[in-house]
Amino acid sequence: MTGNILPKVAVFYGTGSATPLSIQAASIGICKLVFLYKEDCSKNDLSQFKMLQKHATSYNISNCSEKDIEDILSNEKVEGITTFSEYKLVETSIFVERMGLFGNSVETTKVLVNKFMQREILSKSKGTSVKFTRLDKQNLKQSLLAVGVPAIIKPVVGAGSKWTKKINSYEELQSAIHEFPPDNEYVLEEFLKGTEGIKNSFYGDYVSVESIHQEGNSTQVSITGKLPLTQHFSESGMFLPHPFSQSIEDEIRSVESEAIKALNITSGTTHTEIKITDEGPKIIEVNGRMGGYVSEILKRATGTDLIKITLQISLNQEVVIHPTPIPKVYYQVFLTPPNIENGIYQGITGLDIINDHKDITHVQITKKEGEIIDSRLGTENNIGIVYGESDDFNQFGITINLLRNQVKPVIATQQKEVLQ
């Protein structure tokens, strides 16, 4: 950076863990942004690009060749390239390599976005060995025999628990294959059973580890506690700090560190999901980008801005994390719909009851009336988010019970019945 001229960072934009507005806010004083997006962005994202037209440069690259994109990056003289979208990781790394900038290799990102290839590598590492196979749609029985039941079916490429399901029998696997999109490839994995020690706790049996990586050096920023998953493995909430003992924390950190090394991750931000089992922590999956919703809660609890850090890493600016005590329980509770397919969202009841609750700071409803609700679509199917902070875990548990008992989405089924 020369004088007061900020360097430019290109962001390959797609559905992911940060919005155009949040990326722009984090970039202030760090860099100028060049957004590269395609027409399949949501209407909300497109409207945000329009709002930012005086503050950031945006290019619709829907009809651009790789040479066209390379010319855009060269003409803009970008000094960093990054993404916050699972679906743009490989494309980002391709241009990182072509422009000689800082980021993970194409080889690494191809493994990160492919759950089967990732499992092949992680199966050789401590704490990550689980039974798995690439699902053979022509020989379902053989695939199921390789893994056993219960098992988990999930897309080889995907995010947010979309089209993910627990399989307890051959018949259920047959049903899932007929029900799920036929063009997807799927991986079948052994179902990881959570530890019995926390069976009746308010929190879930898994965590995520948020880490940053720069020139091959890794720093674990936080371990994020989770509320229990829904029946379709969608997230139902997260909180800081996590509730586990120091010995379990040490095991979690060790397993995550091994996985990062095994996958040869050298740059950027990662979000690693880890199951707490009676045999110790085991990797669910490693995501080669910032986790969804994580930046907000981490910034609120510790002041650490993962979006800003991700931009800085793309520029190879030195980033130092200072551990910060977390004085309260900071949380996001997701308003999840009932287990339903192709319902129609008609509103939500009970918000008036929680409006004056002292621990709740904000309620964000993310669905509009008339939108389709389908549990198979994972976390993106959630109705909204409740933000807040509690003095301790006991008070947090009381708040969770209040939310689950009082706040109910109203969903109309195709039979015109209304579920709450």
Short mmCIF file of C-alpha atoms in Angstrom, two decimals:
data_model
loop_
_atom_site.label_atom_id
_atom_site.label_comp_id
_atom_site.label_asym_id
_atom_site.label_seq_id
_atom_site.Cartn_x
_atom_site.Cartn_y
_atom_site.Cartn_z
CA MET A 1 0.00 0.00 0.00
CA THR A 2 1.40 3.38 -1.02
CA GLY A 3 0.47 6.48 0.97
CA ASN A 4 -3.27 6.61 1.57
CA ILE A 5 -4.15 4.47 -1.46
CA LEU A 6 -5.82 1.27 -0.30
CA PRO A 7 -5.07 -2.00 -2.13
CA LYS A 8 -7.86 -3.75 -4.03
CA VAL A 9 -9.26 -7.17 -3.14
CA ALA A 10 -11.42 -9.12 -5.57
CA VAL A 11 -14.23 -11.12 -3.97
CA PHE A 12 -15.71 -13.98 -5.97
CA TYR A 13 -19.23 -13.63 -4.62
CA GLY A 14 -21.82 -16.36 -4.20
CA THR A 15 -24.23 -17.70 -1.61
CA GLY A 16 -22.15 -18.04 1.51
CA SER A 17 -21.18 -16.74 4.92
CA ALA A 18 -21.02 -12.98 4.28
CA THR A 19 -23.22 -10.49 2.45
CA PRO A 20 -21.96 -7.71 0.16
CA LEU A 21 -22.83 -5.11 2.83
CA SER A 22 -21.01 -6.96 5.62
CA ILE A 23 -17.93 -7.44 3.45
CA GLN A 24 -17.94 -3.74 2.54
CA ALA A 25 -18.26 -2.74 6.22
CA ALA A 26 -15.28 -4.94 7.16
CA SER A 27 -13.17 -3.57 4.31
CA ILE A 28 -13.17 0.03 5.58
CA GLY A 29 -9.59 1.16 6.11
CA ILE A 30 -8.28 -2.18 4.79
CA CYS A 31 -8.96 -2.32 1.06
CA LYS A 32 -11.15 -1.37 -1.86
CA LEU A 33 -13.46 -4.13 -3.06
CA VAL A 34 -14.02 -5.54 -6.52
CA PHE A 35 -17.02 -7.90 -6.49
CA LEU A 36 -17.29 -10.58 -9.18
CA TYR A 37 -20.76 -12.13 -9.23
CA LYS A 38 -23.18 -14.00 -11.49
CA GLU A 39 -26.84 -13.47 -12.31
CA ASP A 40 -27.92 -16.40 -10.13
CA CYS A 41 -27.34 -14.25 -7.01
CA SER A 42 -30.42 -13.61 -4.89
CA LYS A 43 -32.47 -10.45 -5.42
CA ASN A 44 -31.29 -9.24 -2.02
CA ASP A 45 -27.63 -9.65 -2.99
CA LEU A 46 -28.18 -7.87 -6.30
CA SER A 47 -29.87 -4.99 -4.51
CA GLN A 48 -26.90 -4.73 -2.15
CA PHE A 49 -24.48 -4.49 -5.08
CA LYS A 50 -26.60 -1.61 -6.36
CA MET A 51 -26.50 0.10 -2.96
CA LEU A 52 -22.71 -0.23 -2.93
CA GLN A 53 -22.08 1.09 -6.43
CA LYS A 54 -20.52 4.31 -5.09
CA HIS A 55 -18.30 2.41 -2.65
CA ALA A 56 -17.22 -0.76 -4.45
CA THR A 57 -16.74 -1.93 -8.02
CA SER A 58 -18.92 -4.81 -9.20
CA TYR A 59 -18.74 -6.99 -12.33
CA ASN A 60 -21.39 -9.39 -13.58
CA ILE A 61 -19.21 -12.24 -14.91
CA SER A 62 -22.07 -14.53 -15.96
CA ASN A 63 -20.97 -14.53 -19.60
CA CYS A 64 -17.25 -14.01 -19.06
CA SER A 65 -14.54 -16.44 -20.10
CA GLU A 66 -11.59 -17.14 -17.80
CA LYS A 67 -9.53 -14.80 -20.00
CA ASP A 68 -12.16 -12.06 -19.54
CA ILE A 69 -12.04 -12.49 -15.77
CA GLU A 70 -8.25 -12.46 -15.75
CA ASP A 71 -8.33 -9.21 -17.74
CA ILE A 72 -10.72 -7.66 -15.19
CA LEU A 73 -8.40 -8.62 -12.32
CA SER A 74 -5.37 -7.27 -14.18
CA ASN A 75 -7.05 -4.02 -15.19
CA GLU A 76 -8.27 -3.44 -11.63
CA LYS A 77 -4.75 -4.19 -10.35
CA VAL A 78 -6.07 -6.34 -7.51
CA GLU A 79 -3.57 -7.33 -4.85
CA GLY A 80 -5.74 -9.97 -3.19
CA ILE A 81 -8.46 -12.44 -4.15
CA THR A 82 -10.83 -14.23 -1.77
CA THR A 83 -14.34 -15.65 -1.31
CA PHE A 84 -16.85 -16.37 1.43
CA SER A 85 -18.75 -18.97 -0.61
CA GLU A 86 -18.24 -22.73 -0.63
CA TYR A 87 -19.22 -22.76 -4.29
CA LYS A 88 -16.56 -20.23 -5.33
CA LEU A 89 -13.53 -21.72 -3.58
CA VAL A 90 -12.05 -23.53 -6.58
CA GLU A 91 -12.66 -20.61 -8.95
CA THR A 92 -11.01 -18.29 -6.44
CA SER A 93 -7.92 -20.50 -6.12
CA ILE A 94 -7.59 -20.76 -9.91
CA PHE A 95 -7.22 -17.00 -10.22
CA VAL A 96 -5.08 -16.74 -7.09
CA GLU A 97 -2.58 -19.03 -8.80
CA ARG A 98 -2.82 -17.25 -12.17
CA MET A 99 -2.27 -13.83 -10.63
CA GLY A 100 0.51 -15.05 -8.31
CA LEU A 101 -1.35 -13.93 -5.17
CA PHE A 102 -1.85 -15.43 -1.72
CA GLY A 103 -4.26 -18.33 -1.14
CA ASN A 104 -4.67 -22.08 -1.11
CA SER A 105 -3.66 -24.14 -4.11
CA VAL A 106 -6.24 -25.39 -6.61
CA GLU A 107 -5.36 -28.94 -5.52
CA THR A 108 -6.18 -28.11 -1.89
CA THR A 109 -9.50 -26.37 -2.64
CA LYS A 110 -10.67 -29.21 -4.88
CA VAL A 111 -10.29 -31.51 -1.88
CA LEU A 112 -11.97 -29.05 0.49
CA VAL A 113 -15.15 -28.82 -1.60
CA ASN A 114 -15.33 -32.57 -2.31
CA LYS A 115 -16.48 -34.45 0.78
CA PHE A 116 -15.40 -37.83 -0.59
CA MET A 117 -11.88 -36.70 -1.47
CA GLN A 118 -11.65 -34.95 1.91
CA ARG A 119 -12.62 -38.13 3.73
CA GLU A 120 -10.01 -40.12 1.81
CA ILE A 121 -7.27 -37.85 3.13
CA LEU A 122 -8.68 -37.45 6.64
CA SER A 123 -9.13 -41.22 7.06
CA LYS A 124 -5.38 -41.44 7.51
CA SER A 125 -5.32 -38.85 10.31
CA LYS A 126 -5.83 -39.15 14.06
CA GLY A 127 -9.42 -38.70 15.24
CA THR A 128 -10.90 -38.55 11.74
CA SER A 129 -11.22 -42.18 10.74
CA VAL A 130 -14.83 -43.09 9.95
CA LYS A 131 -16.37 -45.54 7.50
CA PHE A 132 -17.38 -43.88 4.23
CA THR A 133 -17.92 -44.55 0.54
CA ARG A 134 -18.90 -42.74 -2.62
CA LEU A 135 -22.52 -43.82 -3.11
CA ASP A 136 -23.00 -46.15 -6.08
CA LYS A 137 -26.57 -45.50 -7.21
CA GLN A 138 -26.51 -48.71 -9.23
CA ASN A 139 -25.46 -50.79 -6.24
CA LEU A 140 -26.99 -49.27 -3.11
CA LYS A 141 -26.72 -52.48 -1.09
CA GLN A 142 -22.98 -52.71 -1.60
CA SER A 143 -22.55 -49.07 -0.59
CA LEU A 144 -24.59 -49.57 2.55
CA LEU A 145 -22.67 -52.73 3.46
CA ALA A 146 -19.41 -50.76 3.26
CA VAL A 147 -20.63 -48.27 5.85
CA GLY A 148 -23.33 -50.01 7.87
CA VAL A 149 -26.31 -48.42 9.61
CA PRO A 150 -27.08 -45.92 10.85
CA ALA A 151 -25.41 -43.86 8.13
CA ILE A 152 -25.51 -40.32 6.77
CA ILE A 153 -26.11 -39.49 3.13
CA LYS A 154 -24.93 -36.06 1.94
CA PRO A 155 -23.95 -34.45 -1.37
CA VAL A 156 -20.30 -34.77 -2.38
CA VAL A 157 -20.37 -31.01 -3.02
CA GLY A 158 -22.63 -28.84 -0.88
CA ALA A 159 -23.09 -26.71 2.23
CA GLY A 160 -25.59 -25.94 4.99
CA SER A 161 -26.75 -29.58 5.43
CA LYS A 162 -28.76 -29.39 2.22
CA TRP A 163 -30.01 -32.83 1.10
CA THR A 164 -28.54 -34.56 4.15
CA LYS A 165 -30.33 -37.42 5.89
CA LYS A 166 -29.84 -40.18 8.42
CA ILE A 167 -30.30 -43.66 6.93
CA ASN A 168 -31.40 -46.56 9.13
CA SER A 169 -32.14 -49.20 6.46
CA TYR A 170 -31.75 -50.13 2.81
CA GLU A 171 -35.35 -49.05 2.21
CA GLU A 172 -34.63 -45.58 3.62
CA LEU A 173 -31.59 -45.27 1.34
CA GLN A 174 -33.71 -46.22 -1.68
CA SER A 175 -36.29 -43.62 -0.67
CA ALA A 176 -33.65 -40.91 -0.24
CA ILE A 177 -32.15 -41.56 -3.67
CA HIS A 178 -35.56 -41.21 -5.31
CA GLU A 179 -36.35 -38.12 -3.24
CA PHE A 180 -33.05 -36.21 -3.60
CA PRO A 181 -31.87 -34.38 -6.76
CA PRO A 182 -30.73 -37.07 -9.25
CA ASP A 183 -27.85 -35.06 -10.68
CA ASN A 184 -26.00 -34.84 -7.36
CA GLU A 185 -23.25 -37.23 -6.39
CA TYR A 186 -23.51 -38.44 -2.80
CA VAL A 187 -21.22 -39.75 -0.12
CA LEU A 188 -22.39 -42.25 2.49
CA GLU A 189 -20.74 -41.97 5.92
CA GLU A 190 -20.92 -43.79 9.20
CA PHE A 191 -23.25 -41.99 11.62
CA LEU A 192 -21.23 -40.52 14.47
CA LYS A 193 -23.03 -40.95 17.78
CA GLY A 194 -22.56 -38.14 20.26
CA THR A 195 -21.15 -38.79 23.71
CA GLU A 196 -23.58 -40.06 26.32
CA GLY A 197 -22.12 -37.60 28.82
CA ILE A 198 -24.07 -34.63 27.42
CA LYS A 199 -27.21 -36.45 26.28
CA ASN A 200 -29.59 -34.35 28.40
CA SER A 201 -27.77 -31.03 28.05
CA PHE A 202 -29.23 -27.98 26.33
CA TYR A 203 -26.25 -27.88 23.99
CA GLY A 204 -25.35 -30.15 21.09
CA ASP A 205 -22.72 -32.86 20.81
CA TYR A 206 -20.58 -31.02 18.30
CA VAL A 207 -18.64 -27.77 17.90
CA SER A 208 -16.97 -25.77 15.19
CA VAL A 209 -13.40 -24.55 15.26
CA GLU A 210 -12.72 -21.24 13.54
CA SER A 211 -9.12 -20.89 12.39
CA ILE A 212 -7.02 -18.58 10.25
CA HIS A 213 -4.03 -19.55 8.12
CA GLN A 214 -1.25 -17.43 6.70
CA GLU A 215 1.83 -18.66 4.85
CA GLY A 216 1.36 -22.11 6.35
CA ASN A 217 0.97 -20.90 9.95
CA SER A 218 -2.38 -21.64 11.63
CA THR A 219 -4.13 -19.98 14.57
CA GLN A 220 -7.26 -21.37 16.21
CA VAL A 221 -9.42 -18.31 16.83
CA SER A 222 -12.30 -19.92 18.74
CA ILE A 223 -14.29 -23.05 19.50
CA THR A 224 -17.97 -22.31 18.95
CA GLY A 225 -20.60 -24.19 20.96
CA LYS A 226 -23.71 -25.44 19.16
CA LEU A 227 -27.31 -26.17 19.98
CA PRO A 228 -28.58 -29.65 18.95
CA LEU A 229 -29.02 -30.30 15.24
CA THR A 230 -32.50 -30.68 13.78
CA GLN A 231 -33.76 -33.99 12.41
CA HIS A 232 -32.38 -33.01 8.99
CA PHE A 233 -29.01 -31.98 10.48
CA SER A 234 -29.61 -28.26 10.14
CA GLU A 235 -28.02 -26.00 12.73
CA SER A 236 -30.39 -24.64 15.37
CA GLY A 237 -28.05 -22.16 17.00
CA MET A 238 -24.57 -21.36 18.28
CA PHE A 239 -22.97 -19.68 21.24
CA LEU A 240 -19.73 -18.54 22.85
CA PRO A 241 -17.97 -19.63 24.96
CA HIS A 242 -18.21 -23.40 24.46
CA PRO A 243 -19.30 -25.52 27.47
CA PHE A 244 -16.70 -28.32 27.39
CA SER A 245 -13.90 -29.15 29.83
CA GLN A 246 -10.29 -28.18 29.24
CA SER A 247 -9.33 -31.79 28.47
CA ILE A 248 -12.01 -32.07 25.77
CA GLU A 249 -11.01 -28.66 24.41
CA ASP A 250 -7.41 -29.86 24.12
CA GLU A 251 -8.56 -32.93 22.20
CA ILE A 252 -10.71 -30.81 19.88
CA ARG A 253 -7.80 -28.50 19.13
CA SER A 254 -5.47 -31.43 18.45
CA VAL A 255 -7.87 -33.14 16.04
CA GLU A 256 -8.55 -29.91 14.15
CA SER A 257 -4.85 -29.12 13.85
CA GLU A 258 -4.14 -32.61 12.45
CA ALA A 259 -6.89 -32.21 9.86
CA ILE A 260 -5.62 -28.79 8.71
CA LYS A 261 -2.13 -30.23 8.19
CA ALA A 262 -3.43 -33.32 6.41
CA LEU A 263 -5.43 -31.21 3.95
CA ASN A 264 -2.46 -28.89 3.33
CA ILE A 265 -4.40 -25.72 4.16
CA THR A 266 -1.97 -22.81 4.16
CA SER A 267 -4.11 -19.70 3.70
CA GLY A 268 -7.45 -18.11 4.53
CA THR A 269 -10.15 -18.93 7.05
CA THR A 270 -11.55 -22.36 7.92
CA HIS A 271 -14.64 -23.63 9.72
CA THR A 272 -14.19 -27.19 10.98
CA GLU A 273 -17.13 -29.11 12.44
CA ILE A 274 -16.24 -31.72 15.06
CA LYS A 275 -18.45 -34.33 16.77
CA ILE A 276 -17.85 -35.12 20.45
CA THR A 277 -18.08 -38.93 20.76
CA ASP A 278 -17.31 -41.38 23.55
CA GLU A 279 -14.17 -42.27 21.56
CA GLY A 280 -13.10 -38.64 21.46
CA PRO A 281 -13.66 -35.78 19.01
CA LYS A 282 -14.04 -36.74 15.34
CA ILE A 283 -14.09 -34.55 12.25
CA ILE A 284 -17.47 -34.07 10.58
CA GLU A 285 -16.04 -31.90 7.81
CA VAL A 286 -13.57 -29.10 7.14
CA ASN A 287 -14.84 -26.04 5.26
CA GLY A 288 -12.29 -23.91 3.46
CA ARG A 289 -14.02 -20.61 4.20
CA MET A 290 -15.59 -18.71 7.07
CA GLY A 291 -18.57 -20.44 8.66
CA GLY A 292 -22.07 -19.11 8.21
CA TYR A 293 -23.20 -16.63 10.91
CA VAL A 294 -19.90 -17.09 12.81
CA SER A 295 -18.46 -13.66 12.11
CA GLU A 296 -21.31 -11.82 13.86
CA ILE A 297 -21.21 -13.80 17.09
CA LEU A 298 -17.41 -13.83 17.28
CA LYS A 299 -17.20 -10.07 16.77
CA ARG A 300 -19.88 -9.47 19.39
CA ALA A 301 -18.24 -11.77 21.95
CA THR A 302 -14.56 -10.97 21.40
CA GLY A 303 -14.26 -8.06 18.98
CA THR A 304 -12.55 -10.28 16.40
CA ASP A 305 -13.75 -9.56 12.86
CA LEU A 306 -13.27 -12.68 10.71
CA ILE A 307 -14.43 -10.95 7.53
CA LYS A 308 -11.82 -8.23 7.98
CA ILE A 309 -9.17 -10.84 8.78
CA THR A 310 -10.04 -12.85 5.66
CA LEU A 311 -9.53 -9.75 3.52
CA GLN A 312 -6.23 -8.99 5.26
CA ILE A 313 -4.95 -12.53 4.72
CA SER A 314 -5.68 -12.29 1.00
CA LEU A 315 -3.34 -9.29 0.96
CA ASN A 316 -0.75 -11.10 3.08
CA GLN A 317 -1.07 -8.45 5.78
CA GLU A 318 0.12 -9.78 9.12
CA VAL A 319 -2.77 -10.71 11.42
CA VAL A 320 -2.34 -11.20 15.16
CA ILE A 321 -5.14 -12.63 17.31
CA HIS A 322 -5.22 -11.63 20.99
CA PRO A 323 -7.21 -14.11 23.14
CA THR A 324 -10.07 -12.29 24.85
CA PRO A 325 -12.03 -13.51 27.90
CA ILE A 326 -15.74 -13.93 27.14
CA PRO A 327 -17.65 -12.51 30.14
CA LYS A 328 -21.15 -13.67 29.15
CA VAL A 329 -22.85 -16.24 26.96
CA TYR A 330 -23.34 -14.70 23.52
CA TYR A 331 -25.73 -16.53 21.23
CA GLN A 332 -27.71 -16.88 18.06
CA VAL A 333 -30.78 -19.14 18.29
CA PHE A 334 -32.18 -20.12 14.91
CA LEU A 335 -35.94 -20.26 14.46
CA THR A 336 -36.29 -23.64 12.78
CA PRO A 337 -39.41 -24.85 10.95
CA PRO A 338 -41.20 -28.13 11.68
CA ASN A 339 -40.08 -31.23 9.78
CA ILE A 340 -42.06 -30.61 6.60
CA GLU A 341 -41.64 -30.73 2.83
CA ASN A 342 -42.98 -28.06 0.44
CA GLY A 343 -44.90 -26.09 3.06
CA ILE A 344 -45.75 -22.40 2.74
CA TYR A 345 -44.59 -19.93 5.37
CA GLN A 346 -47.52 -17.87 6.70
CA GLY A 347 -45.97 -15.98 9.58
CA ILE A 348 -44.77 -16.56 13.12
CA THR A 349 -46.47 -16.36 16.51
CA GLY A 350 -45.12 -15.50 19.95
CA LEU A 351 -42.73 -12.70 19.05
CA ASP A 352 -44.65 -10.30 21.28
CA ILE A 353 -43.93 -12.56 24.26
CA ILE A 354 -40.15 -12.38 23.83
CA ASN A 355 -39.84 -8.72 22.79
CA ASP A 356 -39.23 -7.50 26.34
CA HIS A 357 -37.03 -10.43 27.43
CA LYS A 358 -33.91 -8.86 28.95
CA ASP A 359 -31.44 -11.29 27.32
CA ILE A 360 -32.70 -10.85 23.75
CA THR A 361 -31.21 -7.95 21.81
CA HIS A 362 -32.60 -8.52 18.31
CA VAL A 363 -34.92 -10.81 16.35
CA GLN A 364 -34.36 -11.15 12.60
CA ILE A 365 -37.01 -12.86 10.47
CA THR A 366 -35.38 -14.11 7.27
CA LYS A 367 -38.42 -15.58 5.47
CA LYS A 368 -41.24 -13.72 3.77
CA GLU A 369 -44.83 -14.90 3.86
CA GLY A 370 -45.54 -17.16 0.90
CA GLU A 371 -42.02 -18.61 0.70
CA ILE A 372 -41.64 -22.38 0.43
CA ILE A 373 -40.46 -24.21 3.54
CA ASP A 374 -38.72 -27.56 3.04
CA SER A 375 -36.70 -29.22 5.81
CA ARG A 376 -34.50 -30.99 3.25
CA LEU A 377 -32.92 -27.67 2.26
CA GLY A 378 -30.89 -27.43 5.46
CA THR A 379 -29.92 -24.29 7.33
CA GLU A 380 -31.07 -21.94 4.55
CA ASN A 381 -34.61 -23.09 5.37
CA ASN A 382 -34.58 -21.47 8.84
CA ILE A 383 -37.24 -18.84 9.60
CA GLY A 384 -35.08 -16.37 11.50
CA ILE A 385 -32.41 -15.69 14.10
CA VAL A 386 -32.67 -14.51 17.71
CA TYR A 387 -29.59 -12.64 18.95
CA GLY A 388 -28.77 -12.11 22.59
CA GLU A 389 -26.54 -12.58 25.60
CA SER A 390 -27.06 -14.23 28.97
CA ASP A 391 -25.15 -13.95 32.23
CA ASP A 392 -24.49 -17.70 32.39
CA PHE A 393 -25.42 -21.07 30.86
CA ASN A 394 -28.32 -21.55 33.27
CA GLN A 395 -29.98 -18.32 32.14
CA PHE A 396 -29.23 -19.18 28.52
CA GLY A 397 -31.04 -22.50 28.98
CA ILE A 398 -34.10 -20.67 30.33
CA THR A 399 -34.07 -18.36 27.30
CA ILE A 400 -33.86 -21.29 24.90
CA ASN A 401 -36.85 -22.97 26.53
CA LEU A 402 -38.83 -19.74 26.30
CA LEU A 403 -38.07 -19.42 22.59
CA ARG A 404 -38.84 -23.03 21.74
CA ASN A 405 -42.11 -23.01 23.72
CA GLN A 406 -43.47 -19.61 22.69
CA VAL A 407 -42.20 -18.77 19.19
CA LYS A 408 -43.86 -20.92 16.51
CA PRO A 409 -43.72 -20.58 12.72
CA VAL A 410 -47.06 -21.05 10.98
CA ILE A 411 -46.70 -23.32 7.95
CA ALA A 412 -49.47 -24.29 5.56
CA THR A 413 -49.21 -27.75 4.02
CA GLN A 414 -50.46 -28.71 0.58
CA GLN A 415 -53.49 -30.19 2.35
CA LYS A 416 -54.22 -26.64 3.61
CA GLU A 417 -53.60 -27.67 7.21
CA VAL A 418 -51.65 -25.27 9.38
CA LEU A 419 -48.77 -26.53 11.49
CA GLN A 420 -47.22 -24.71 14.44
#
